[in-house]
């Protein structure tokens, strides 16, 4: 089963979360056996939205969701706040080939969003995508749904750069026998400093590696298309940050 | 939702057309190559039309370069029809614009995308 984890790292407005959820639902609908898990402390509006999306997914499952499902995982702290109807609706519902999961008390590590000079906390979301080239489409769909570009050309070149970085992260994680997820982060700051981050767990790009021309070419494209791109390599992995160009 | 990746193959006389639609990236390269290899082998010209592609990455460019090489090895002409401005920008950035004989669609072009195969 393909599992995509959506981690809400800090309070995200309803419209953005809606865009992310719809993009992910459309993506997993193309996969035979997939599950989206949502982690994080959601405010009431976002919580209700997730609930509605789960309902939509559940209703759709009979006709459109061949073997796909939708899960909701929340903070233990939220358990006492929720009406039992939600758990009733989601708890251990199993349809042929489709599982809707409701798990309480699960946690997922998520890096804190970077502080802004203004002191404001940016909105942030993380996607934990299996290390598979096909999931670059999910990343692109989420970016299209949540980030605003000056025009189609700006959007396309940004997405090309992100695709190059994501593809390289997949390759990097496949150095392990059991490839870990590629972690895609979206940070929103009202258009002032929005950014996408892509992290692998295995060292990622090695700029200048003469034996591997395709990643080198991809890196050159990504750097040319996103001038502020930064690349931080640590023993634990590689984090590439792609700031959104100002609109 | 972004249109799914799709390849259409057609021919008109000695011209063979490959129309690419949707997201042409690492994940879709195997499908492209599987279909494209089927039209190699006969002399004439191969025209790849990527005006319908919504994304193109370095893996896709590598696949186009390989196809062009195979075509030339078989005495076939190769050309690439591009559309949106970002496609020209990507090819120029990668330095393969001339190698792939990239050009915009011309009135004389006939293919599935222009409605007359």
mmCIF file of C-alpha atoms in Angstrom:
data_model
loop_
_atom_site.group_PDB
_atom_site.id
_atom_site.type_symbol
_atom_site.label_atom_id
_atom_site.label_comp_id
_atom_site.label_asym_id
_atom_site.label_seq_id
_atom_site.Cartn_x
_atom_site.Cartn_y
_atom_site.Cartn_z
ATOM 1 C CA UNK A 1 0.000 0.000 0.000
ATOM 2 C CA UNK A 2 1.138 3.514 -0.807
ATOM 3 C CA UNK A 3 0.868 5.772 2.225
ATOM 4 C CA UNK A 4 1.166 9.520 1.951
ATOM 5 C CA UNK A 5 1.457 11.405 5.217
ATOM 6 C CA UNK A 6 0.274 14.970 5.432
ATOM 7 C CA UNK A 7 1.693 16.742 8.473
ATOM 8 C CA UNK A 8 0.247 20.097 9.426
ATOM 9 C CA UNK A 9 3.171 21.726 11.179
ATOM 10 C CA UNK A 10 1.546 24.991 12.116
ATOM 11 C CA UNK A 11 -1.872 26.484 11.705
ATOM 12 C CA UNK A 12 -2.834 26.498 8.042
ATOM 13 C CA UNK A 13 -5.814 28.351 6.707
ATOM 14 C CA UNK A 14 -8.768 26.442 5.416
ATOM 15 C CA UNK A 15 -8.329 27.378 1.743
ATOM 16 C CA UNK A 16 -4.756 26.162 1.610
ATOM 17 C CA UNK A 17 -5.517 22.953 3.415
ATOM 18 C CA UNK A 18 -8.452 22.408 1.108
ATOM 19 C CA UNK A 19 -6.161 22.818 -1.909
ATOM 20 C CA UNK A 20 -3.671 20.349 -0.488
ATOM 21 C CA UNK A 21 -6.315 17.774 0.350
ATOM 22 C CA UNK A 22 -8.036 18.003 -3.004
ATOM 23 C CA UNK A 23 -4.728 17.687 -4.833
ATOM 24 C CA UNK A 24 -3.744 14.638 -2.803
ATOM 25 C CA UNK A 25 -7.136 13.007 -3.193
ATOM 26 C CA UNK A 26 -6.933 13.466 -6.969
ATOM 27 C CA UNK A 27 -3.419 12.013 -6.952
ATOM 28 C CA UNK A 28 -4.179 8.915 -4.910
ATOM 29 C CA UNK A 29 -7.281 8.277 -6.999
ATOM 30 C CA UNK A 30 -4.849 7.289 -9.754
ATOM 31 C CA UNK A 31 -3.196 4.692 -7.520
ATOM 32 C CA UNK A 32 -4.669 1.260 -6.933
ATOM 33 C CA UNK A 33 -3.940 0.985 -3.265
ATOM 34 C CA UNK A 34 -3.198 4.191 -1.409
ATOM 35 C CA UNK A 35 -3.905 5.906 1.861
ATOM 36 C CA UNK A 36 -3.523 9.499 2.999
ATOM 37 C CA UNK A 37 -2.829 10.022 6.686
ATOM 38 C CA UNK A 38 -3.306 13.466 8.168
ATOM 39 C CA UNK A 39 -1.263 14.365 11.230
ATOM 40 C CA UNK A 40 -1.220 17.480 13.304
ATOM 41 C CA UNK A 41 -3.091 19.737 15.627
ATOM 42 C CA UNK A 42 -5.740 21.222 13.373
ATOM 43 C CA UNK A 43 -7.925 24.104 14.364
ATOM 44 C CA UNK A 44 -11.658 23.532 14.266
ATOM 45 C CA UNK A 45 -12.145 24.880 10.746
ATOM 46 C CA UNK A 46 -9.416 22.677 9.320
ATOM 47 C CA UNK A 47 -10.579 19.711 11.303
ATOM 48 C CA UNK A 48 -14.058 20.085 9.875
ATOM 49 C CA UNK A 49 -12.573 20.367 6.394
ATOM 50 C CA UNK A 50 -10.628 17.136 6.757
ATOM 51 C CA UNK A 51 -13.785 15.506 7.995
ATOM 52 C CA UNK A 52 -15.664 16.701 4.920
ATOM 53 C CA UNK A 53 -12.920 15.430 2.627
ATOM 54 C CA UNK A 54 -13.017 12.063 4.318
ATOM 55 C CA UNK A 55 -16.747 11.980 3.723
ATOM 56 C CA UNK A 56 -16.215 12.854 0.087
ATOM 57 C CA UNK A 57 -13.551 10.203 -0.253
ATOM 58 C CA UNK A 58 -15.758 7.650 1.426
ATOM 59 C CA UNK A 59 -18.753 8.473 -0.731
ATOM 60 C CA UNK A 60 -16.602 8.387 -3.838
ATOM 61 C CA UNK A 61 -14.963 5.134 -2.964
ATOM 62 C CA UNK A 62 -17.685 3.025 -4.464
ATOM 63 C CA UNK A 63 -17.197 4.408 -7.918
ATOM 64 C CA UNK A 64 -13.838 6.140 -8.142
ATOM 65 C CA UNK A 65 -11.568 4.908 -5.428
ATOM 66 C CA UNK A 66 -10.557 1.473 -6.503
ATOM 67 C CA UNK A 67 -8.603 0.309 -3.539
ATOM 68 C CA UNK A 68 -7.755 3.748 -2.232
ATOM 69 C CA UNK A 69 -8.579 5.131 1.141
ATOM 70 C CA UNK A 70 -8.254 8.045 3.462
ATOM 71 C CA UNK A 71 -7.059 8.081 7.011
ATOM 72 C CA UNK A 72 -7.090 10.646 9.725
ATOM 73 C CA UNK A 73 -4.561 10.672 12.501
ATOM 74 C CA UNK A 74 -4.670 13.361 15.076
ATOM 75 C CA UNK A 75 -3.002 14.597 18.208
ATOM 76 C CA UNK A 76 -3.896 12.819 21.396
ATOM 77 C CA UNK A 77 -4.681 16.255 22.756
ATOM 78 C CA UNK A 78 -7.589 16.566 20.350
ATOM 79 C CA UNK A 79 -9.279 13.362 21.350
ATOM 80 C CA UNK A 80 -11.288 14.887 24.163
ATOM 81 C CA UNK A 81 -12.485 17.725 21.961
ATOM 82 C CA UNK A 82 -14.096 15.715 19.259
ATOM 83 C CA UNK A 83 -17.615 14.422 19.189
ATOM 84 C CA UNK A 84 -17.848 10.650 19.105
ATOM 85 C CA UNK A 85 -19.617 10.769 15.771
ATOM 86 C CA UNK A 86 -16.349 11.358 13.983
ATOM 87 C CA UNK A 87 -14.758 8.303 15.467
ATOM 88 C CA UNK A 88 -17.921 6.374 14.780
ATOM 89 C CA UNK A 89 -17.860 7.427 11.179
ATOM 90 C CA UNK A 90 -14.236 6.570 10.620
ATOM 91 C CA UNK A 91 -13.324 3.922 13.120
ATOM 92 C CA UNK A 92 -12.283 0.692 11.499
ATOM 93 C CA UNK A 93 -14.563 1.107 8.523
ATOM 94 C CA UNK A 94 -13.404 -1.457 6.019
ATOM 95 C CA UNK A 95 -14.825 -1.828 2.563
ATOM 96 C CA UNK A 96 -13.480 -4.307 0.034
ATOM 97 C CA UNK A 97 -10.096 -2.975 -0.895
ATOM 98 C CA UNK A 98 -10.693 0.284 0.906
ATOM 99 C CA UNK A 99 -9.756 1.204 4.413
ATOM 100 C CA UNK A 100 -10.723 4.318 6.262
ATOM 101 C CA UNK A 101 -8.649 4.620 9.382
ATOM 102 C CA UNK A 102 -9.116 6.605 12.513
ATOM 103 C CA UNK A 103 -6.186 6.520 14.869
ATOM 104 C CA UNK A 104 -5.821 8.564 17.984
ATOM 105 C CA UNK A 105 -2.622 9.472 19.711
ATOM 106 C CA UNK A 106 -0.251 8.918 16.822
ATOM 107 C CA UNK A 107 2.558 11.405 16.350
ATOM 108 C CA UNK A 108 4.738 12.344 13.448
ATOM 109 C CA UNK A 109 7.931 14.293 13.631
ATOM 110 C CA UNK A 110 7.814 17.578 11.811
ATOM 111 C CA UNK A 111 10.492 20.221 11.788
ATOM 112 C CA UNK A 112 9.428 23.575 13.118
ATOM 113 C CA UNK A 113 8.867 26.213 10.462
ATOM 114 C CA UNK A 114 11.634 28.754 10.114
ATOM 115 C CA UNK A 115 11.029 31.956 12.078
ATOM 116 C CA UNK A 116 10.412 35.107 10.106
ATOM 117 C CA UNK A 117 12.154 38.437 10.806
ATOM 118 C CA UNK A 118 8.750 39.855 11.666
ATOM 119 C CA UNK A 119 8.390 37.268 14.390
ATOM 120 C CA UNK A 120 5.318 35.815 12.750
ATOM 121 C CA UNK A 121 5.027 32.069 12.436
ATOM 122 C CA UNK A 122 4.533 31.004 8.855
ATOM 123 C CA UNK A 123 1.959 28.449 7.934
ATOM 124 C CA UNK A 124 3.587 25.145 7.100
ATOM 125 C CA UNK A 125 2.678 21.730 5.791
ATOM 126 C CA UNK A 126 4.814 18.675 5.200
ATOM 127 C CA UNK A 127 4.164 15.820 2.830
ATOM 128 C CA UNK A 128 5.930 12.544 3.437
ATOM 129 C CA UNK A 129 5.903 10.957 0.010
ATOM 130 C CA UNK A 130 7.174 7.452 -0.711
ATOM 131 C CA UNK A 131 10.452 7.508 -2.640
ATOM 132 C CA UNK A 132 8.866 6.938 -6.033
ATOM 133 C CA UNK A 133 9.273 9.094 -9.137
ATOM 134 C CA UNK A 134 5.531 9.092 -9.743
ATOM 135 C CA UNK A 135 4.877 11.078 -6.573
ATOM 136 C CA UNK A 136 6.523 14.151 -8.092
ATOM 137 C CA UNK A 137 3.071 14.626 -9.595
ATOM 138 C CA UNK A 138 1.574 14.895 -6.092
ATOM 139 C CA UNK A 139 4.120 17.509 -5.120
ATOM 140 C CA UNK A 140 3.396 19.528 -8.256
ATOM 141 C CA UNK A 141 -0.352 19.270 -7.738
ATOM 142 C CA UNK A 142 -0.047 20.571 -4.191
ATOM 143 C CA UNK A 143 2.187 23.457 -5.277
ATOM 144 C CA UNK A 144 -0.242 24.377 -8.048
ATOM 145 C CA UNK A 145 -3.113 24.295 -5.586
ATOM 146 C CA UNK A 146 -1.499 26.449 -2.915
ATOM 147 C CA UNK A 147 1.141 28.756 -4.367
ATOM 148 C CA UNK A 148 0.598 31.726 -6.646
ATOM 149 C CA UNK A 149 2.885 32.624 -9.539
ATOM 150 C CA UNK A 150 3.157 35.708 -11.700
ATOM 151 C CA UNK A 151 2.312 33.740 -14.841
ATOM 152 C CA UNK A 152 2.294 30.271 -16.370
ATOM 153 C CA UNK A 153 5.951 30.437 -17.384
ATOM 154 C CA UNK A 154 7.037 31.239 -13.842
ATOM 155 C CA UNK A 155 4.939 28.383 -12.538
ATOM 156 C CA UNK A 156 6.300 25.920 -15.096
ATOM 157 C CA UNK A 157 9.973 26.685 -14.531
ATOM 158 C CA UNK A 158 9.497 26.547 -10.759
ATOM 159 C CA UNK A 159 7.797 23.163 -11.033
ATOM 160 C CA UNK A 160 10.548 21.888 -13.322
ATOM 161 C CA UNK A 161 13.134 22.890 -10.720
ATOM 162 C CA UNK A 162 11.120 21.230 -7.950
ATOM 163 C CA UNK A 163 10.748 18.098 -10.055
ATOM 164 C CA UNK A 164 14.512 17.900 -10.588
ATOM 165 C CA UNK A 165 15.134 18.210 -6.868
ATOM 166 C CA UNK A 166 12.438 15.692 -5.963
ATOM 167 C CA UNK A 167 13.680 13.172 -8.525
ATOM 168 C CA UNK A 168 17.169 13.448 -7.141
ATOM 169 C CA UNK A 169 15.912 12.951 -3.595
ATOM 170 C CA UNK A 170 14.139 9.765 -4.705
ATOM 171 C CA UNK A 171 17.362 8.492 -6.246
ATOM 172 C CA UNK A 172 19.256 9.366 -3.072
ATOM 173 C CA UNK A 173 16.829 7.553 -0.794
ATOM 174 C CA UNK A 174 17.000 4.467 -2.983
ATOM 175 C CA UNK A 175 20.561 4.009 -1.812
ATOM 176 C CA UNK A 176 18.963 2.362 1.200
ATOM 177 C CA UNK A 177 17.494 -1.117 1.040
ATOM 178 C CA UNK A 178 14.234 0.264 2.390
ATOM 179 C CA UNK A 179 14.007 3.768 0.930
ATOM 180 C CA UNK A 180 12.644 6.311 3.402
ATOM 181 C CA UNK A 181 10.085 8.914 2.380
ATOM 182 C CA UNK A 182 11.028 12.137 0.645
ATOM 183 C CA UNK A 183 9.830 15.007 2.814
ATOM 184 C CA UNK A 184 8.309 17.938 0.957
ATOM 185 C CA UNK A 185 7.639 21.059 3.006
ATOM 186 C CA UNK A 186 5.504 24.027 2.048
ATOM 187 C CA UNK A 187 5.885 27.259 3.942
ATOM 188 C CA UNK A 188 3.452 30.108 3.411
ATOM 189 C CA UNK A 189 4.054 33.665 4.473
ATOM 190 C CA UNK A 190 1.301 35.555 2.702
ATOM 191 C CA UNK A 191 3.284 35.589 -0.517
ATOM 192 C CA UNK A 192 6.272 37.386 1.023
ATOM 193 C CA UNK A 193 8.544 34.420 1.574
ATOM 194 C CA UNK A 194 6.700 31.310 0.482
ATOM 195 C CA UNK A 195 8.994 28.380 -0.140
ATOM 196 C CA UNK A 196 9.157 24.713 -0.930
ATOM 197 C CA UNK A 197 11.666 22.429 0.775
ATOM 198 C CA UNK A 198 12.610 18.925 -0.320
ATOM 199 C CA UNK A 199 14.590 16.670 1.979
ATOM 200 C CA UNK A 200 16.126 13.263 1.452
ATOM 201 C CA UNK A 201 17.733 11.064 4.066
ATOM 202 C CA UNK A 202 20.778 9.868 2.222
ATOM 203 C CA UNK A 203 23.035 12.720 1.236
ATOM 204 C CA UNK A 204 21.143 13.721 -1.874
ATOM 205 C CA UNK A 205 22.926 15.615 -4.548
ATOM 206 C CA UNK A 206 26.659 15.569 -4.846
ATOM 207 C CA UNK A 207 27.242 18.659 -6.965
ATOM 208 C CA UNK A 208 29.993 18.101 -9.465
ATOM 209 C CA UNK A 209 29.837 14.321 -9.459
ATOM 210 C CA UNK A 210 31.347 13.587 -12.890
ATOM 211 C CA UNK A 211 29.997 10.047 -13.062
ATOM 212 C CA UNK A 212 26.362 10.998 -12.966
ATOM 213 C CA UNK A 213 25.470 13.494 -15.638
ATOM 214 C CA UNK A 214 21.706 13.491 -15.377
ATOM 215 C CA UNK A 215 21.454 14.689 -11.761
ATOM 216 C CA UNK A 216 24.155 17.251 -12.487
ATOM 217 C CA UNK A 217 22.167 18.547 -15.409
ATOM 218 C CA UNK A 218 19.026 18.564 -13.275
ATOM 219 C CA UNK A 219 20.793 20.553 -10.568
ATOM 220 C CA UNK A 220 21.961 23.095 -13.110
ATOM 221 C CA UNK A 221 18.411 23.487 -14.385
ATOM 222 C CA UNK A 222 16.996 23.822 -10.887
ATOM 223 C CA UNK A 223 19.563 26.454 -9.895
ATOM 224 C CA UNK A 224 19.021 28.428 -13.076
ATOM 225 C CA UNK A 225 15.243 28.407 -12.698
ATOM 226 C CA UNK A 226 15.139 29.205 -8.986
ATOM 227 C CA UNK A 227 17.954 31.684 -8.319
ATOM 228 C CA UNK A 228 17.569 31.644 -4.527
ATOM 229 C CA UNK A 229 17.787 27.854 -4.292
ATOM 230 C CA UNK A 230 19.867 26.706 -1.332
ATOM 231 C CA UNK A 231 21.300 23.272 -0.743
ATOM 232 C CA UNK A 232 22.272 22.070 2.744
ATOM 233 C CA UNK A 233 23.942 18.691 2.996
ATOM 234 C CA UNK A 234 24.374 17.041 6.380
ATOM 235 C CA UNK A 235 25.228 13.474 7.363
ATOM 236 C CA UNK A 236 21.513 12.913 7.976
ATOM 237 C CA UNK A 237 20.437 14.019 4.549
ATOM 238 C CA UNK A 238 20.118 16.869 2.168
ATOM 239 C CA UNK A 239 17.662 19.742 2.353
ATOM 240 C CA UNK A 240 17.001 21.857 -0.723
ATOM 241 C CA UNK A 241 15.013 25.048 -0.295
ATOM 242 C CA UNK A 242 13.300 26.644 -3.285
ATOM 243 C CA UNK A 243 11.981 30.102 -2.448
ATOM 244 C CA UNK A 244 9.002 31.169 -4.463
ATOM 245 C CA UNK A 245 9.787 34.070 -6.787
ATOM 246 C CA UNK A 246 7.946 37.258 -5.801
ATOM 247 C CA UNK A 247 4.703 37.674 -7.782
ATOM 248 C CA UNK B 1 -6.356 18.444 -12.330
ATOM 249 C CA UNK B 2 -3.352 18.352 -14.616
ATOM 250 C CA UNK B 3 -3.949 16.124 -17.656
ATOM 251 C CA UNK B 4 -2.354 12.681 -17.436
ATOM 252 C CA UNK B 5 0.659 11.746 -19.495
ATOM 253 C CA UNK B 6 -0.313 10.524 -22.949
ATOM 254 C CA UNK B 7 1.536 9.769 -26.181
ATOM 255 C CA UNK B 8 -0.124 9.627 -29.586
ATOM 256 C CA UNK B 9 1.664 8.112 -32.562
ATOM 257 C CA UNK B 10 0.595 8.711 -36.138
ATOM 258 C CA UNK B 11 2.053 8.871 -39.616
ATOM 259 C CA UNK B 12 1.462 10.678 -42.854
ATOM 260 C CA UNK B 13 3.507 9.486 -45.815
ATOM 261 C CA UNK B 14 7.138 9.366 -44.708
ATOM 262 C CA UNK B 15 6.436 11.508 -41.688
ATOM 263 C CA UNK B 16 5.879 9.962 -38.286
ATOM 264 C CA UNK B 17 4.469 12.026 -35.467
ATOM 265 C CA UNK B 18 4.788 11.599 -31.752
ATOM 266 C CA UNK B 19 2.464 13.886 -29.796
ATOM 267 C CA UNK B 20 3.228 14.202 -26.100
ATOM 268 C CA UNK B 21 0.619 15.452 -23.638
ATOM 269 C CA UNK B 22 0.679 15.968 -19.871
ATOM 270 C CA UNK B 23 3.573 15.623 -17.466
ATOM 271 C CA UNK B 24 6.645 14.257 -19.233
ATOM 272 C CA UNK B 25 9.089 13.438 -16.443
ATOM 273 C CA UNK B 26 11.159 10.579 -15.046
ATOM 274 C CA UNK B 27 8.049 8.589 -14.234
ATOM 275 C CA UNK B 28 6.677 8.785 -17.755
ATOM 276 C CA UNK B 29 9.919 8.328 -19.719
ATOM 277 C CA UNK B 30 9.623 4.495 -19.869
ATOM 278 C CA UNK B 31 6.156 4.776 -21.413
ATOM 279 C CA UNK B 32 7.393 7.357 -23.932
ATOM 280 C CA UNK B 33 10.354 5.208 -24.941
ATOM 281 C CA UNK B 34 8.261 2.068 -25.223
ATOM 282 C CA UNK B 35 5.941 3.783 -27.696
ATOM 283 C CA UNK B 36 8.555 5.823 -29.527
ATOM 284 C CA UNK B 37 10.812 2.883 -30.310
ATOM 285 C CA UNK B 38 7.981 1.324 -32.299
ATOM 286 C CA UNK B 39 8.231 3.944 -35.027
ATOM 287 C CA UNK B 40 11.987 3.723 -35.452
ATOM 288 C CA UNK B 41 13.242 1.632 -38.304
ATOM 289 C CA UNK B 42 11.839 3.190 -41.427
ATOM 290 C CA UNK B 43 13.501 6.110 -43.219
ATOM 291 C CA UNK B 44 11.724 9.421 -43.376
ATOM 292 C CA UNK B 45 11.241 11.946 -40.612
ATOM 293 C CA UNK B 46 10.248 11.779 -36.990
ATOM 294 C CA UNK B 47 8.522 14.807 -35.519
ATOM 295 C CA UNK B 48 7.987 14.985 -31.785
ATOM 296 C CA UNK B 49 5.385 17.536 -30.742
ATOM 297 C CA UNK B 50 5.613 18.509 -27.075
ATOM 298 C CA UNK B 51 3.322 21.526 -27.235
ATOM 299 C CA UNK B 52 0.831 19.580 -25.110
ATOM 300 C CA UNK B 53 3.369 18.725 -22.416
ATOM 301 C CA UNK B 54 2.726 20.501 -19.122
ATOM 302 C CA UNK B 55 6.034 19.566 -17.502
ATOM 303 C CA UNK B 56 9.361 18.456 -18.929
ATOM 304 C CA UNK B 57 12.423 17.539 -16.896
ATOM 305 C CA UNK B 58 16.010 16.500 -17.567
ATOM 306 C CA UNK B 59 15.015 12.831 -17.840
ATOM 307 C CA UNK B 60 12.526 13.727 -20.558
ATOM 308 C CA UNK B 61 15.184 15.733 -22.363
ATOM 309 C CA UNK B 62 17.540 12.757 -22.129
ATOM 310 C CA UNK B 63 14.845 10.544 -23.651
ATOM 311 C CA UNK B 64 14.413 13.005 -26.528
ATOM 312 C CA UNK B 65 18.164 13.099 -27.075
ATOM 313 C CA UNK B 66 18.306 9.289 -27.174
ATOM 314 C CA UNK B 67 15.419 9.180 -29.634
ATOM 315 C CA UNK B 68 17.053 11.742 -31.869
ATOM 316 C CA UNK B 69 20.299 9.726 -31.848
ATOM 317 C CA UNK B 70 18.455 6.522 -32.730
ATOM 318 C CA UNK B 71 16.566 8.273 -35.509
ATOM 319 C CA UNK B 72 19.695 9.736 -37.070
ATOM 320 C CA UNK B 73 21.452 6.367 -36.837
ATOM 321 C CA UNK B 74 18.619 5.014 -38.974
ATOM 322 C CA UNK B 75 18.875 7.825 -41.525
ATOM 323 C CA UNK B 76 15.688 9.485 -40.320
ATOM 324 C CA UNK B 77 15.325 13.218 -39.820
ATOM 325 C CA UNK B 78 14.347 14.401 -36.378
ATOM 326 C CA UNK B 79 12.655 17.578 -35.227
ATOM 327 C CA UNK B 80 10.960 18.786 -32.088
ATOM 328 C CA UNK B 81 7.965 21.103 -32.045
ATOM 329 C CA UNK B 82 7.715 23.240 -28.942
ATOM 330 C CA UNK B 83 4.965 25.482 -27.645
ATOM 331 C CA UNK B 84 4.855 27.515 -24.424
ATOM 332 C CA UNK B 85 7.713 29.889 -23.632
ATOM 333 C CA UNK B 86 8.948 27.761 -20.752
ATOM 334 C CA UNK B 87 9.751 24.925 -23.146
ATOM 335 C CA UNK B 88 12.121 27.104 -25.166
ATOM 336 C CA UNK B 89 13.639 28.354 -21.938
ATOM 337 C CA UNK B 90 14.276 24.817 -20.716
ATOM 338 C CA UNK B 91 15.861 23.726 -23.978
ATOM 339 C CA UNK B 92 18.055 26.808 -24.123
ATOM 340 C CA UNK B 93 19.100 26.397 -20.520
ATOM 341 C CA UNK B 94 20.022 22.778 -21.215
ATOM 342 C CA UNK B 95 21.883 23.649 -24.389
ATOM 343 C CA UNK B 96 19.999 21.131 -26.531
ATOM 344 C CA UNK B 97 17.824 23.429 -28.573
ATOM 345 C CA UNK B 98 19.824 23.058 -31.779
ATOM 346 C CA UNK B 99 20.670 19.406 -31.224
ATOM 347 C CA UNK B 100 16.992 18.528 -30.998
ATOM 348 C CA UNK B 101 16.154 20.758 -33.974
ATOM 349 C CA UNK B 102 13.541 22.510 -31.856
ATOM 350 C CA UNK B 103 11.140 24.893 -33.523
ATOM 351 C CA UNK B 104 7.662 26.258 -33.145
ATOM 352 C CA UNK B 105 4.817 24.741 -35.106
ATOM 353 C CA UNK B 106 4.501 26.025 -38.642
ATOM 354 C CA UNK B 107 1.439 26.205 -40.869
ATOM 355 C CA UNK B 108 2.948 23.531 -43.090
ATOM 356 C CA UNK B 109 3.108 21.075 -40.217
ATOM 357 C CA UNK B 110 0.491 18.409 -40.421
ATOM 358 C CA UNK B 111 -0.133 16.143 -37.491
ATOM 359 C CA UNK B 112 -2.725 14.982 -35.027
ATOM 360 C CA UNK B 113 -2.452 18.138 -32.950
ATOM 361 C CA UNK B 114 -3.060 20.372 -35.914
ATOM 362 C CA UNK B 115 -6.069 18.363 -36.889
ATOM 363 C CA UNK B 116 -4.880 16.786 -40.120
ATOM 364 C CA UNK B 117 -2.905 13.574 -39.981
#
